[in-house]
Coordinates of C-alpha atoms in Angstrom, one line a residue:
M1 CA 37.8 6.2 -9.9
D2 CA 36.0 3.3 -11.2
P3 CA 32.5 4.4 -11.8
N4 CA 31.4 0.7 -11.8
K5 CA 33.0 0.2 -8.3
H6 CA 31.9 3.5 -6.8
R7 CA 29.2 3.4 -3.9
P8 CA 27.7 6.6 -3.1
S9 CA 28.7 7.5 0.6
S10 CA 29.3 10.7 2.4
A11 CA 32.9 9.5 3.1
F12 CA 33.5 10.2 -0.8
D13 CA 33.0 13.8 -0.3
S14 CA 33.3 17.2 -2.3
S15 CA 34.7 20.2 -1.1
Y16 CA 31.9 22.3 -2.6
W17 CA 28.3 21.6 -2.8
T18 CA 27.0 19.6 -5.9
T19 CA 23.7 18.2 -7.2
N20 CA 22.8 14.3 -6.9
A21 CA 24.2 14.1 -10.2
G22 CA 27.5 15.6 -9.2
A23 CA 27.1 18.9 -10.9
P24 CA 28.8 21.9 -8.8
V25 CA 26.4 24.3 -7.2
W26 CA 27.7 27.7 -6.7
N27 CA 25.0 29.2 -4.5
N28 CA 23.1 27.1 -2.0
N29 CA 21.7 30.1 -0.4
S30 CA 19.5 31.9 -2.9
S31 CA 16.8 30.7 -5.6
L32 CA 17.3 31.6 -9.1
T33 CA 14.6 34.5 -9.8
V34 CA 13.7 37.2 -12.3
G35 CA 15.4 40.2 -10.7
S36 CA 16.3 40.4 -7.0
R37 CA 12.5 39.8 -5.7
G38 CA 11.4 37.0 -8.2
P39 CA 9.4 35.2 -9.3
I40 CA 11.3 32.0 -8.9
L41 CA 12.2 30.2 -12.2
L42 CA 11.4 26.3 -12.5
E43 CA 14.5 26.0 -14.3
D44 CA 16.5 26.2 -10.9
Y45 CA 17.0 22.8 -11.0
H46 CA 19.0 22.6 -7.6
L47 CA 16.1 24.2 -6.0
V48 CA 13.6 21.7 -7.2
E49 CA 15.8 18.8 -6.6
K50 CA 16.5 20.2 -3.1
I51 CA 13.0 20.7 -2.2
A52 CA 11.7 17.3 -3.9
N53 CA 14.2 15.4 -1.8
F54 CA 13.1 17.2 1.2
D55 CA 9.5 16.4 0.6
R56 CA 10.4 12.6 0.2
E57 CA 12.9 12.4 3.4
R58 CA 10.1 10.4 5.3
I59 CA 9.2 6.8 4.3
P60 CA 6.2 5.0 5.5
E61 CA 6.7 4.2 9.2
R62 CA 6.3 0.7 10.4
V63 CA 2.8 -0.2 11.4
V64 CA 4.2 -1.8 14.4
H65 CA 7.6 -1.2 16.1
A66 CA 7.7 2.4 14.5
R67 CA 9.5 3.6 17.6
G68 CA 12.9 2.4 18.0
A69 CA 16.6 2.7 18.3
S70 CA 19.6 0.7 17.3
A71 CA 23.2 -0.3 18.2
K72 CA 26.0 -2.5 17.0
G73 CA 28.1 -5.0 18.7
F74 CA 29.2 -8.7 18.7
F75 CA 28.0 -12.0 19.9
E76 CA 30.3 -14.4 21.3
V77 CA 29.7 -18.1 21.7
T78 CA 30.6 -19.2 25.5
H79 CA 29.2 -22.7 25.8
D80 CA 29.5 -25.6 23.3
I81 CA 26.4 -26.5 21.9
A82 CA 27.5 -28.0 18.7
H83 CA 25.5 -31.2 19.8
L84 CA 22.3 -29.5 19.3
T85 CA 22.9 -27.4 15.9
C86 CA 25.1 -27.2 13.1
A87 CA 24.8 -23.4 12.8
D88 CA 28.6 -22.1 11.8
F89 CA 28.2 -19.0 14.3
L90 CA 27.5 -21.3 17.2
R91 CA 30.1 -23.8 16.2
A92 CA 32.4 -23.5 19.3
P93 CA 33.2 -21.2 22.2
G94 CA 35.0 -18.0 21.4
V95 CA 33.5 -17.4 18.0
Q96 CA 32.4 -14.1 17.6
T97 CA 29.8 -12.8 14.9
P98 CA 29.0 -8.9 14.3
V99 CA 25.5 -8.0 15.2
I100 CA 23.1 -4.9 14.8
V101 CA 20.2 -4.8 17.5
R102 CA 17.1 -2.8 17.5
F103 CA 14.9 -2.1 20.4
S104 CA 11.5 -0.6 19.9
T105 CA 8.1 0.0 21.5
V106 CA 5.4 -1.8 19.6
V107 CA 2.1 0.0 19.1
H108 CA 2.7 3.9 19.1
E109 CA 3.9 5.9 16.4
R110 CA 7.5 7.0 15.3
G111 CA 7.4 10.1 17.4
S112 CA 5.7 8.8 20.6
P113 CA 7.1 8.8 24.0
E114 CA 9.3 5.8 25.0
S115 CA 7.8 5.7 28.5
L116 CA 4.3 4.4 27.6
R117 CA 3.1 1.1 28.8
D118 CA 3.7 -1.3 25.8
P119 CA 5.5 -4.3 24.8
R120 CA 9.1 -3.8 23.7
G121 CA 10.7 -5.2 20.7
F122 CA 14.4 -6.9 20.8
S123 CA 15.4 -7.9 17.5
V124 CA 18.9 -8.9 16.7
K125 CA 20.5 -9.4 13.2
F126 CA 23.7 -11.6 13.3
Y127 CA 25.8 -11.1 10.2
T128 CA 27.2 -14.8 10.0
R129 CA 29.6 -16.5 7.8
E130 CA 26.3 -18.4 6.2
G131 CA 24.2 -15.1 5.7
N132 CA 22.3 -13.2 8.2
F133 CA 20.1 -14.8 11.0
D134 CA 17.3 -12.6 12.3
M135 CA 16.2 -13.3 15.9
V136 CA 13.1 -11.2 16.0
G137 CA 11.7 -11.1 19.6
N138 CA 10.0 -8.8 22.3
N139 CA 10.9 -8.4 26.2
M140 CA 8.0 -10.4 26.9
P141 CA 8.1 -14.1 26.4
V142 CA 4.7 -14.7 25.5
F143 CA 2.2 -13.1 23.2
F144 CA -1.5 -12.1 22.8
V145 CA -2.8 -14.3 20.1
R146 CA -1.8 -17.8 19.2
D147 CA -2.7 -17.6 15.6
G148 CA -1.5 -15.0 13.1
I149 CA -5.0 -14.4 11.2
K150 CA -5.9 -12.3 14.4
F151 CA -2.6 -10.2 14.2
P152 CA -4.2 -7.4 12.2
D153 CA -7.4 -7.2 14.6
M154 CA -5.1 -7.1 17.6
V155 CA -3.2 -4.4 16.4
H156 CA -6.3 -2.5 15.2
A157 CA -7.6 -2.7 18.8
F158 CA -4.4 -1.3 20.3
K159 CA -4.0 1.4 17.8
P160 CA -5.7 4.7 18.0
N161 CA -9.8 4.8 17.3
P162 CA -10.0 5.7 13.7
K163 CA -12.6 8.1 14.5
S164 CA -10.8 9.9 17.4
N165 CA -7.3 9.2 16.7
V166 CA -6.9 8.6 20.4
Q167 CA -5.9 5.0 21.8
E168 CA -8.5 4.0 23.7
K169 CA -9.0 1.1 26.6
W170 CA -12.5 0.4 25.9
R171 CA -11.4 -1.0 22.4
I172 CA -8.7 -3.1 23.9
M173 CA -11.0 -4.7 26.7
D174 CA -13.8 -5.1 24.1
F175 CA -11.4 -7.2 21.7
F176 CA -9.3 -9.1 24.1
S177 CA -12.8 -10.3 25.9
H178 CA -13.2 -12.6 22.9
L179 CA -9.7 -14.1 23.7
P180 CA -9.1 -15.5 27.1
E181 CA -5.7 -16.7 25.4
S182 CA -4.3 -13.1 26.0
L183 CA -4.3 -13.5 29.7
H184 CA -1.0 -14.8 30.3
M185 CA 0.3 -11.8 28.0
F186 CA -1.7 -9.3 30.1
T187 CA -0.1 -10.7 33.2
F188 CA 3.2 -9.0 31.7
L189 CA 1.7 -6.0 29.9
L190 CA -0.2 -4.9 32.9
D191 CA 2.7 -5.7 35.5
D192 CA 5.4 -3.6 36.4
L193 CA 7.3 -5.0 33.2
G194 CA 5.0 -3.2 31.0
I195 CA 7.1 0.0 31.1
P196 CA 10.6 -0.8 31.1
Q197 CA 13.1 1.8 32.7
D198 CA 15.2 1.7 29.3
Y199 CA 16.4 -0.7 26.7
R200 CA 19.3 -1.9 28.7
H201 CA 17.5 -3.1 31.7
M202 CA 15.1 -5.3 30.0
E203 CA 15.1 -9.1 29.2
G204 CA 14.5 -10.4 25.4
F205 CA 12.7 -13.5 24.2
G206 CA 12.5 -15.1 20.8
V207 CA 8.8 -15.7 21.9
N208 CA 8.2 -18.3 19.2
A209 CA 9.8 -22.0 19.3
Y210 CA 12.4 -22.6 16.8
T211 CA 14.1 -25.8 15.5
F212 CA 17.7 -26.6 15.8
L213 CA 19.3 -29.2 13.9
N214 CA 22.8 -31.0 14.3
K215 CA 25.1 -32.3 11.6
A216 CA 23.1 -35.7 11.9
G217 CA 19.8 -34.0 11.5
K218 CA 18.6 -34.5 14.9
E219 CA 15.8 -31.9 15.8
Y220 CA 15.3 -29.9 19.0
L221 CA 12.7 -27.5 19.6
I222 CA 14.3 -24.1 21.2
K223 CA 13.3 -20.9 23.0
F224 CA 15.8 -18.1 23.3
H225 CA 16.2 -15.9 26.2
W226 CA 18.3 -12.7 26.6
K227 CA 19.0 -11.7 30.1
P228 CA 20.7 -8.2 30.8
T229 CA 23.8 -8.3 33.1
C230 CA 22.7 -5.0 34.5
G231 CA 19.4 -6.7 35.7
V232 CA 15.8 -5.6 34.9
K233 CA 14.5 -2.4 35.9
C234 CA 11.1 -0.7 35.3
L235 CA 9.4 2.6 35.7
S236 CA 6.1 3.0 37.8
P237 CA 3.3 4.6 35.9
A238 CA 4.0 8.1 38.2
E239 CA 7.8 7.8 37.0
A240 CA 7.0 7.1 33.5
I241 CA 4.9 10.4 33.2
K242 CA 7.8 12.5 34.8
V243 CA 10.5 10.5 32.6
G244 CA 8.2 11.0 29.3
G245 CA 7.4 14.5 30.2
A246 CA 11.0 15.4 30.5
N247 CA 12.4 13.5 27.4
H248 CA 10.0 11.6 25.0
S249 CA 13.3 10.0 23.9
H250 CA 14.7 8.9 27.1
A251 CA 15.5 5.3 26.2
T252 CA 17.3 6.2 22.8
K253 CA 19.1 8.6 24.9
D254 CA 20.1 6.1 27.5
L255 CA 21.3 3.6 24.8
Y256 CA 23.4 5.9 22.9
D257 CA 24.9 7.7 25.9
S258 CA 26.0 4.7 27.6
I259 CA 27.6 3.2 24.7
G260 CA 29.2 6.6 24.2
A261 CA 30.8 6.7 27.6
G262 CA 32.1 3.1 27.2
N263 CA 29.4 1.6 29.6
F264 CA 28.4 -1.2 27.0
P265 CA 25.3 -2.9 27.5
E266 CA 25.5 -6.8 27.6
W267 CA 23.3 -9.6 27.6
K268 CA 23.7 -13.5 28.3
L269 CA 21.8 -15.6 25.7
F270 CA 20.2 -18.8 27.2
I271 CA 18.1 -21.4 25.4
Q272 CA 15.6 -23.9 26.5
V273 CA 15.4 -27.1 25.0
M274 CA 12.7 -29.7 24.2
D275 CA 12.7 -33.3 22.5
P276 CA 10.0 -32.8 19.7
D277 CA 9.0 -36.2 20.7
H278 CA 8.1 -34.9 24.2
Q279 CA 5.6 -32.3 23.1
D280 CA 2.4 -34.5 24.1
K281 CA 3.5 -34.8 27.8
F282 CA 2.5 -31.3 29.0
D283 CA -1.0 -29.9 29.7
F284 CA -0.4 -27.1 27.0
D285 CA 0.8 -27.1 23.4
P286 CA 4.5 -26.1 23.5
L287 CA 4.2 -24.6 20.1
D288 CA 1.6 -22.1 21.5
V289 CA 2.8 -18.8 21.7
T290 CA 0.6 -18.0 24.7
K291 CA 2.7 -20.2 26.9
T292 CA 6.1 -20.5 28.7
W293 CA 8.0 -23.5 29.1
P294 CA 8.5 -24.6 32.8
E295 CA 12.1 -24.0 33.7
D296 CA 12.5 -26.7 36.2
I297 CA 11.7 -29.2 33.5
M298 CA 13.6 -27.4 30.6
P299 CA 16.2 -25.3 32.6
L300 CA 17.9 -22.2 31.0
Q301 CA 21.2 -23.7 29.1
P302 CA 23.8 -20.9 28.4
V303 CA 25.1 -20.1 24.9
G304 CA 26.9 -16.7 24.5
R305 CA 26.9 -13.1 25.3
L306 CA 25.8 -9.9 23.3
V307 CA 27.9 -7.0 23.6
L308 CA 26.8 -3.8 22.3
N309 CA 29.8 -1.5 21.8
R310 CA 29.1 1.0 18.8
N311 CA 26.6 3.4 18.3
I312 CA 25.2 3.4 14.8
D313 CA 26.3 5.9 12.3
N314 CA 23.2 7.3 10.8
F315 CA 19.6 6.8 12.5
F316 CA 17.7 6.9 9.3
G317 CA 20.3 4.4 7.5
E318 CA 20.6 1.9 10.4
N319 CA 17.4 2.0 12.3
E320 CA 14.8 3.3 10.0
Q321 CA 16.1 1.2 7.1
I322 CA 16.8 -1.8 9.0
A323 CA 14.5 -4.8 8.3
F324 CA 14.2 -7.9 10.2
C325 CA 12.0 -11.0 9.2
P326 CA 12.0 -14.2 11.2
A327 CA 12.0 -16.1 7.9
I328 CA 15.7 -15.3 7.7
V329 CA 17.6 -18.2 9.2
V330 CA 20.9 -20.2 8.8
P331 CA 21.5 -23.7 8.4
G332 CA 21.3 -25.6 11.7
V333 CA 18.3 -23.1 12.7
Y334 CA 15.0 -23.7 11.4
Y335 CA 10.9 -22.6 12.1
S336 CA 8.4 -24.8 14.0
N337 CA 4.8 -25.2 13.5
D338 CA 4.0 -22.3 15.9
K339 CA 1.0 -20.9 14.0
L340 CA 2.0 -17.3 14.8
L341 CA 5.5 -18.0 13.7
Q342 CA 4.2 -19.4 10.3
S343 CA 2.1 -16.1 9.6
R344 CA 5.4 -14.0 10.4
I345 CA 7.6 -16.0 8.1
F346 CA 5.4 -14.2 5.3
S347 CA 4.5 -11.0 6.9
Y348 CA 7.6 -9.4 8.0
A349 CA 9.2 -9.5 4.7
D350 CA 6.0 -8.5 2.8
A351 CA 5.8 -5.6 5.1
Q352 CA 9.6 -4.4 4.1
R353 CA 8.9 -4.7 0.6
H354 CA 6.1 -2.1 0.8
R355 CA 8.1 -0.1 3.3
L356 CA 11.3 0.0 1.8
G357 CA 10.9 -1.8 -1.6
P358 CA 11.7 -5.3 -3.2
N359 CA 15.3 -4.6 -3.1
Y360 CA 15.6 -3.7 0.7
L361 CA 17.9 -6.6 1.5
Q362 CA 20.4 -4.7 -0.8
L363 CA 20.6 -1.6 1.7
P364 CA 23.7 -1.9 3.5
V365 CA 22.4 -2.7 6.9
N366 CA 20.3 -5.4 5.7
A367 CA 22.8 -7.0 3.1
P368 CA 24.6 -10.0 4.1
K369 CA 28.2 -9.6 4.8
S370 CA 29.2 -13.0 3.4
P371 CA 29.4 -13.9 -0.4
H372 CA 25.8 -14.4 -2.1
H373 CA 24.7 -15.0 -5.4
N374 CA 21.2 -15.3 -7.1
N375 CA 19.3 -14.3 -10.2
H376 CA 17.1 -11.8 -8.4
H377 CA 17.1 -8.6 -10.9
D378 CA 15.8 -5.4 -11.4
G379 CA 12.8 -3.9 -9.7
L380 CA 12.6 -0.5 -7.8
M381 CA 15.8 0.7 -6.5
N382 CA 18.0 -1.7 -7.3
F383 CA 21.5 -0.7 -7.1
M384 CA 23.3 -4.0 -7.5
H385 CA 26.0 -3.6 -10.1
R386 CA 25.9 -6.7 -12.7
D387 CA 27.5 -7.3 -16.0
E388 CA 26.7 -11.2 -16.2
E389 CA 25.2 -12.5 -19.5
V390 CA 23.8 -15.3 -17.9
N391 CA 20.7 -14.7 -15.3
Y392 CA 19.3 -18.0 -15.4
F393 CA 19.6 -21.4 -13.8
P394 CA 21.1 -23.9 -14.8
S395 CA 23.6 -22.9 -17.6
R396 CA 26.7 -24.5 -18.9
F397 CA 28.0 -21.1 -19.0
D398 CA 27.8 -20.3 -15.4
P399 CA 29.7 -22.3 -12.9
V400 CA 27.8 -21.2 -9.9
R401 CA 26.4 -24.7 -8.3
H402 CA 24.1 -25.6 -5.4
A403 CA 25.4 -25.3 -2.0
E404 CA 26.0 -28.2 0.1
K405 CA 23.0 -29.9 1.6
Y406 CA 22.2 -28.9 5.1
P407 CA 19.5 -30.8 7.2
I408 CA 16.0 -29.3 7.8
P409 CA 13.0 -31.1 9.9
D410 CA 12.0 -34.1 7.9
S411 CA 9.2 -35.3 10.1
V412 CA 5.9 -36.5 8.3
V413 CA 3.1 -33.8 8.4
S414 CA -0.4 -35.3 8.0
G415 CA -3.9 -34.3 8.9
R416 CA -7.3 -32.8 7.6
R417 CA -7.4 -29.5 6.0
D418 CA -9.6 -27.5 8.8
K419 CA -9.7 -24.0 10.5
C420 CA -9.7 -24.9 14.2
V421 CA -8.1 -24.1 17.5
I422 CA -5.3 -26.1 19.3
D423 CA -6.4 -29.0 21.4
K424 CA -4.8 -27.9 24.6
E425 CA -5.7 -24.2 25.3
N426 CA -5.4 -24.2 29.0
N427 CA -5.9 -20.4 29.1
F428 CA -5.8 -20.0 32.9
K429 CA -3.3 -21.9 34.6
Q430 CA 0.0 -20.1 33.7
P431 CA -1.4 -16.7 34.1
G432 CA -2.5 -17.8 37.7
E433 CA 0.8 -19.3 38.6
R434 CA 2.6 -15.8 37.4
Y435 CA 0.3 -13.9 39.4
R436 CA 0.7 -15.7 42.5
S437 CA 4.6 -15.4 42.0
F438 CA 4.1 -11.7 42.7
S439 CA 4.9 -10.1 46.0
P440 CA 1.6 -8.6 47.6
D441 CA 2.7 -5.1 46.5
R442 CA 3.3 -6.3 43.0
Q443 CA 0.1 -8.0 42.9
D444 CA -1.4 -4.6 44.2
R445 CA 0.0 -2.7 41.5
F446 CA -1.2 -5.3 38.9
I447 CA -4.7 -5.0 40.2
S448 CA -4.6 -1.2 39.9
V449 CA -3.6 -1.2 36.2
V450 CA -6.2 -4.0 35.7
V451 CA -9.2 -1.9 37.2
D452 CA -7.8 1.2 35.5
F453 CA -8.4 -0.4 31.9
L454 CA -11.9 -1.9 33.1
S455 CA -12.8 1.7 34.4
D456 CA -13.0 3.1 31.2
P457 CA -16.2 4.6 30.7
R458 CA -17.1 3.0 27.5
V459 CA -16.4 -0.5 29.0
T460 CA -19.9 -1.8 29.4
H461 CA -21.0 -4.0 32.4
E462 CA -21.1 -7.1 30.1
I463 CA -17.4 -6.6 29.1
R464 CA -16.5 -6.1 33.0
I465 CA -18.4 -9.3 34.0
I466 CA -16.5 -11.3 31.4
W467 CA -13.1 -9.7 32.5
I468 CA -13.9 -10.4 36.2
S469 CA -15.0 -14.1 35.2
Y470 CA -11.5 -14.8 33.5
W471 CA -9.5 -13.2 36.1
S472 CA -11.5 -15.2 38.6
Q473 CA -10.4 -18.5 36.8
V474 CA -6.9 -17.1 36.7
D475 CA -6.9 -16.9 40.7
K476 CA -10.2 -16.6 42.7
S477 CA -8.8 -13.9 44.9
L478 CA -7.8 -11.8 42.0
G479 CA -11.1 -11.7 40.5
Q480 CA -12.7 -10.9 43.9
K481 CA -10.3 -8.1 44.3
V482 CA -10.9 -6.7 40.9
A483 CA -14.8 -7.2 41.0
S484 CA -14.8 -5.4 44.8
L485 CA -12.8 -2.2 43.4
L486 CA -15.2 -2.1 40.3
H487 CA -18.1 -2.4 42.6
V488 CA -19.3 -5.5 40.6
K489 CA -20.4 -8.8 42.1
P490 CA -18.2 -11.5 40.7
N491 CA -19.9 -14.3 38.7
I492 CA -17.9 -17.0 40.0

């Protein structure tokens, strides 16, 4: 065995117990003691190592998306979009790329039930020939806030009260009473879609707008949509209580069992395409993450299919240690000026460096499968074997060169430094359109959840009036129904 090429793996196994350093362990049942009853000797290195490793088995859980499940598979291009992007993994129909996907709840802790009302994460890591591409999204197409500076406050409002350690609805209603931009997202969260039946029966969205660039450098604004071939199914609040009470890991089990039985989950990928020159033609800002793009104007265009046909080999290694970041893109895919996306570009990688360490991209599940080279050296838990003498650039002793240039957006950016809101907030129109698209019974279920949130005893009269005003501006009849059920006179 070449020790420089060996990589620690359970597949490289011994027929007997050893320490982490490889020394044989002749008794893994009893501690080393003075006599048969003790005391235990500190020199029992195997005991100390075993306990010390056990004490450190848990890593910091994610602040959000802590509860999740992953699976592997492939993405196959089914439609030619080479005129839109020069991304290699989208180069032609029939091209397949290995992927790993992580589904998750957002707010609640790692051991929480998967049946709680909450958005769901839907993140796909493409292992392309040009490096990894992380498509980090949710099962809802919009978001609560449009500026990342509010994200920590938003999460704090949804998280348990720091005094009682209980999630409390009055805190959510209080915080978002200051942010009418959240109304559109609440028409998803408080709707039936707020409790998906499982991970297989839900949609996925890139949420943010991205940029595609073709070989000529032409730019297109893009939104990603995943549509499950088995349809969208949700749980009613009563069903969620029953399902969650029977098995708090029901969605993880459903995903694992379905793949194990050969019933492979599949999604179709669609995109919406906008010419960047047309951004000012709408009554909303297309880069505002609280808005959807009208499908009658920008129809869904098919791109490919995602098939999950393999369960992960180890939950910790490929679910807890997997790390996504929307900054990880490939040539032909770039960011937009979406304010929330711009902050996510920093936040995600920064969170993983804290949670997993500065070399988290060396972990097998996160490492690219394509050749890669740079001079990033050392640091905590660095296990990259290197024997080069030159770790600087440029050098006449190192033949590594720059990659071929690929297009990135070259539009001119100008403006005054300022902290301000966008010009076209238009917070009420799209939530109203969505509410009016519901069937009458679905409207009733939505109203019931809205009233439940506003009925929290610590929601003040002032906050109720504000929310009734918001919902009245979304839809007059909606505001009136909420006010009537809360026994409050609407101030319209």
